[in-house]
Tab-separated table of C-alpha atoms and ligand atoms in Angstrom:
chain	number	residue	atom	x	y	z
A	1	UNK	CA	3.133	-21.845	-2.837
A	2	UNK	CA	1.853	-19.122	-4.633
A	3	UNK	CA	3.691	-18.104	-7.936
A	4	UNK	CA	2.127	-14.989	-7.769
A	5	UNK	CA	4.125	-12.077	-7.655
A	6	UNK	CA	4.103	-10.169	-4.137
A	7	UNK	CA	4.869	-6.496	-3.621
A	8	UNK	CA	5.728	-4.932	-0.558
A	9	UNK	CA	3.722	-1.909	0.914
A	10	UNK	CA	5.377	-0.419	3.611
A	11	UNK	CA	4.084	2.757	5.693
A	12	UNK	CA	6.100	4.565	8.054
A	13	UNK	CA	5.157	6.648	11.332
A	14	UNK	CA	2.027	7.751	11.933
A	15	UNK	CA	0.397	6.201	9.099
A	16	UNK	CA	-1.474	3.725	11.314
A	17	UNK	CA	-3.715	7.082	12.443
A	18	UNK	CA	-4.687	7.326	9.210
A	19	UNK	CA	-8.540	8.520	9.024
A	20	UNK	CA	-8.481	10.297	12.472
A	21	UNK	CA	-4.963	12.201	11.909
A	22	UNK	CA	-5.503	15.642	10.344
A	23	UNK	CA	-8.351	14.557	7.814
A	24	UNK	CA	-8.014	17.610	6.399
A	25	UNK	CA	-4.495	17.061	5.010
A	26	UNK	CA	-4.633	12.967	4.569
A	27	UNK	CA	-8.473	12.537	4.706
A	28	UNK	CA	-10.616	10.284	6.073
A	29	UNK	CA	-9.418	7.079	4.761
A	30	UNK	CA	-8.254	4.338	7.344
A	31	UNK	CA	-5.071	2.578	6.941
A	32	UNK	CA	-7.363	-0.785	6.372
A	33	UNK	CA	-8.638	0.902	3.427
A	34	UNK	CA	-5.463	1.850	2.033
A	35	UNK	CA	-4.491	-1.789	2.616
A	36	UNK	CA	-7.586	-2.915	0.705
A	37	UNK	CA	-7.306	-0.819	-2.319
A	38	UNK	CA	-3.513	-1.875	-2.473
A	39	UNK	CA	-4.500	-5.238	-2.636
A	40	UNK	CA	-7.300	-4.827	-4.960
A	41	UNK	CA	-4.922	-2.949	-7.482
A	42	UNK	CA	-2.511	-5.814	-7.297
A	43	UNK	CA	-5.238	-8.309	-7.919
A	44	UNK	CA	-5.833	-6.648	-11.194
A	45	UNK	CA	-2.404	-7.746	-12.097
A	46	UNK	CA	-2.433	-11.113	-10.653
A	47	UNK	CA	-0.502	-9.855	-7.710
A	48	UNK	CA	-0.437	-10.288	-3.938
A	49	UNK	CA	0.363	-7.633	-1.377
A	50	UNK	CA	2.560	-8.038	1.744
A	51	UNK	CA	1.394	-4.921	3.910
A	52	UNK	CA	3.152	-3.026	6.723
A	53	UNK	CA	3.005	-0.266	9.054
A	54	UNK	CA	5.713	0.630	11.570
A	55	UNK	CA	6.394	3.571	13.849
A	56	UNK	CA	9.707	2.319	13.819
A	57	UNK	CA	12.420	3.033	11.677
A	58	UNK	CA	14.584	-0.630	12.531
A	59	UNK	CA	11.381	-2.517	11.343
A	60	UNK	CA	11.148	-0.745	8.370
A	61	UNK	CA	14.900	-1.120	7.017
A	62	UNK	CA	14.139	-5.031	8.126
A	63	UNK	CA	11.035	-5.340	6.199
A	64	UNK	CA	12.967	-3.859	3.456
A	65	UNK	CA	16.267	-6.110	3.516
A	66	UNK	CA	13.849	-9.123	3.832
A	67	UNK	CA	12.142	-8.284	0.609
A	68	UNK	CA	15.002	-9.220	-1.618
A	69	UNK	CA	14.149	-12.747	-3.038
A	70	UNK	CA	10.553	-12.639	-1.702
A	71	UNK	CA	8.876	-9.446	-3.206
A	72	UNK	CA	8.999	-7.963	-6.655
A	73	UNK	CA	8.633	-4.549	-5.631
A	74	UNK	CA	8.198	-1.862	-2.796
A	75	UNK	CA	5.427	0.826	-2.403
A	76	UNK	CA	6.870	2.858	0.713
A	77	UNK	CA	5.110	5.727	2.284
A	78	UNK	CA	8.230	6.451	4.600
A	79	UNK	CA	6.015	9.432	6.629
A	80	UNK	CA	8.270	11.707	8.382
A	81	UNK	CA	11.147	9.307	8.250
A	82	UNK	CA	11.416	10.496	4.529
A	83	UNK	CA	12.764	14.102	5.825
A	84	UNK	CA	15.196	12.720	8.321
A	85	UNK	CA	16.112	8.914	7.545
A	86	UNK	CA	19.703	8.215	5.596
A	87	UNK	CA	19.029	4.275	6.485
A	88	UNK	CA	15.861	4.027	4.684
A	89	UNK	CA	17.474	5.178	1.218
A	90	UNK	CA	20.554	3.282	1.931
A	91	UNK	CA	18.707	0.040	2.568
A	92	UNK	CA	16.236	0.486	-0.959
A	93	UNK	CA	19.750	1.168	-2.572
A	94	UNK	CA	20.981	-2.099	-0.932
A	95	UNK	CA	18.280	-4.372	-2.385
A	96	UNK	CA	18.402	-2.979	-5.973
A	97	UNK	CA	17.561	-3.597	-8.300
A	98	UNK	CA	13.835	-3.984	-6.569
A	99	UNK	CA	11.686	-1.150	-8.177
A	100	UNK	CA	10.380	1.232	-5.724
A	101	UNK	CA	7.429	3.944	-5.662
A	102	UNK	CA	7.557	6.340	-2.783
A	103	UNK	CA	4.329	7.471	-2.030
A	104	UNK	CA	3.422	10.465	0.001
A	105	UNK	CA	-0.316	11.154	0.503
A	106	UNK	CA	-0.662	14.888	0.859
A	107	UNK	CA	0.878	17.457	-1.394
A	108	UNK	CA	4.220	17.809	0.364
A	109	UNK	CA	5.292	20.957	-1.678
A	110	UNK	CA	2.313	23.100	-0.519
A	111	UNK	CA	3.038	22.339	3.247
A	112	UNK	CA	6.190	23.246	5.288
A	113	UNK	CA	9.413	23.603	3.762
A	114	UNK	CA	10.917	21.097	5.802
A	115	UNK	CA	8.639	18.215	3.965
A	116	UNK	CA	9.822	19.463	0.664
A	117	UNK	CA	12.845	17.090	0.609
A	118	UNK	CA	12.808	13.281	1.165
A	119	UNK	CA	16.157	11.462	1.283
A	120	UNK	CA	14.171	8.356	0.235
A	121	UNK	CA	13.482	9.913	-3.416
A	122	UNK	CA	16.932	9.427	-4.965
A	123	UNK	CA	16.275	5.665	-4.745
A	124	UNK	CA	12.907	5.757	-6.054
A	125	UNK	CA	11.970	4.361	-9.512
A	126	UNK	CA	8.745	7.282	-9.228
A	127	UNK	CA	7.375	9.460	-6.736
A	128	UNK	CA	3.696	10.098	-5.955
A	129	UNK	CA	2.684	12.955	-4.349
A	130	UNK	CA	-0.683	14.706	-3.521
A	131	UNK	CA	-2.914	12.012	-4.968
A	132	UNK	CA	-4.196	11.312	-1.907
A	133	UNK	CA	-4.447	7.529	-0.802
A	134	UNK	CA	-5.423	6.796	-4.706
A	135	UNK	CA	-1.373	7.553	-4.931
A	136	UNK	CA	-1.065	4.043	-3.388
A	137	UNK	CA	-3.223	2.401	-5.914
A	138	UNK	CA	-1.119	4.248	-8.917
A	139	UNK	CA	2.044	3.271	-7.061
A	140	UNK	CA	0.950	-0.452	-7.388
A	141	UNK	CA	-0.221	0.153	-10.995
A	142	UNK	CA	3.406	1.618	-12.069
A	143	UNK	CA	5.611	-1.150	-10.495
A	144	UNK	CA	3.053	-3.789	-12.498
A	145	UNK	CA	3.833	-1.598	-15.555
A	146	UNK	CA	7.461	-1.865	-14.629
A	147	UNK	CA	7.268	-5.400	-13.952
A	148	UNK	CA	5.664	-6.449	-16.929
A	149	UNK	CA	8.669	-7.121	-19.018
A	150	UNK	CA	10.446	-8.799	-16.276
A	151	UNK	CA	9.959	-12.475	-15.572
B	201	LIG	C1	2.717	11.408	5.520
B	201	LIG	C2	3.726	11.789	6.535
B	201	LIG	O1	3.278	11.415	7.923
B	201	LIG	C3	4.543	13.324	6.641
B	201	LIG	O2	5.500	13.263	7.718
B	201	LIG	C4	5.056	13.451	5.532
B	201	LIG	C5	3.523	12.232	4.257
B	201	LIG	C6	3.866	13.482	4.324
B	201	LIG	C7	2.114	11.856	3.233
B	201	LIG	O3	1.772	12.618	2.833
B	201	LIG	O4	1.582	11.093	3.260
B	201	LIG	O5	5.603	14.990	5.819
């Protein structure tokens, strides 16, 4: 078994459609491209990535619960569940002290008012908004920074 650290990168509903969904908002990069860039960013810090997208809140919850003792940190783009779910931040709180970085590809603050609040953010160590898919690399980079002093 590898002793490299692993990061869990989670994507919520509709993010499987990246590349074709509202490209003027989310860009033309696919989720497969996002996975590749997250893996590349993690590899630069000798870390591995477990990558999951789900359109089902419960599946995301199960993945968060299973992360404890397996992954060193979590990157999560909860998609629209950011604005609706109490269960996701509860799950992230339950697996503390796992560090969490929340990502939004688009600048949600330039969009509809209902996107301005994320329930997940209260349980995130950092939130990266509006950096496009590069936000995932920034999130991995920040987790590597947070984990650097923790053995
Ligand atoms: C992705 C979604 O699917 C939206 O529901 C959020 C987020 C914004 C993003 O920018 O990555 O409102």
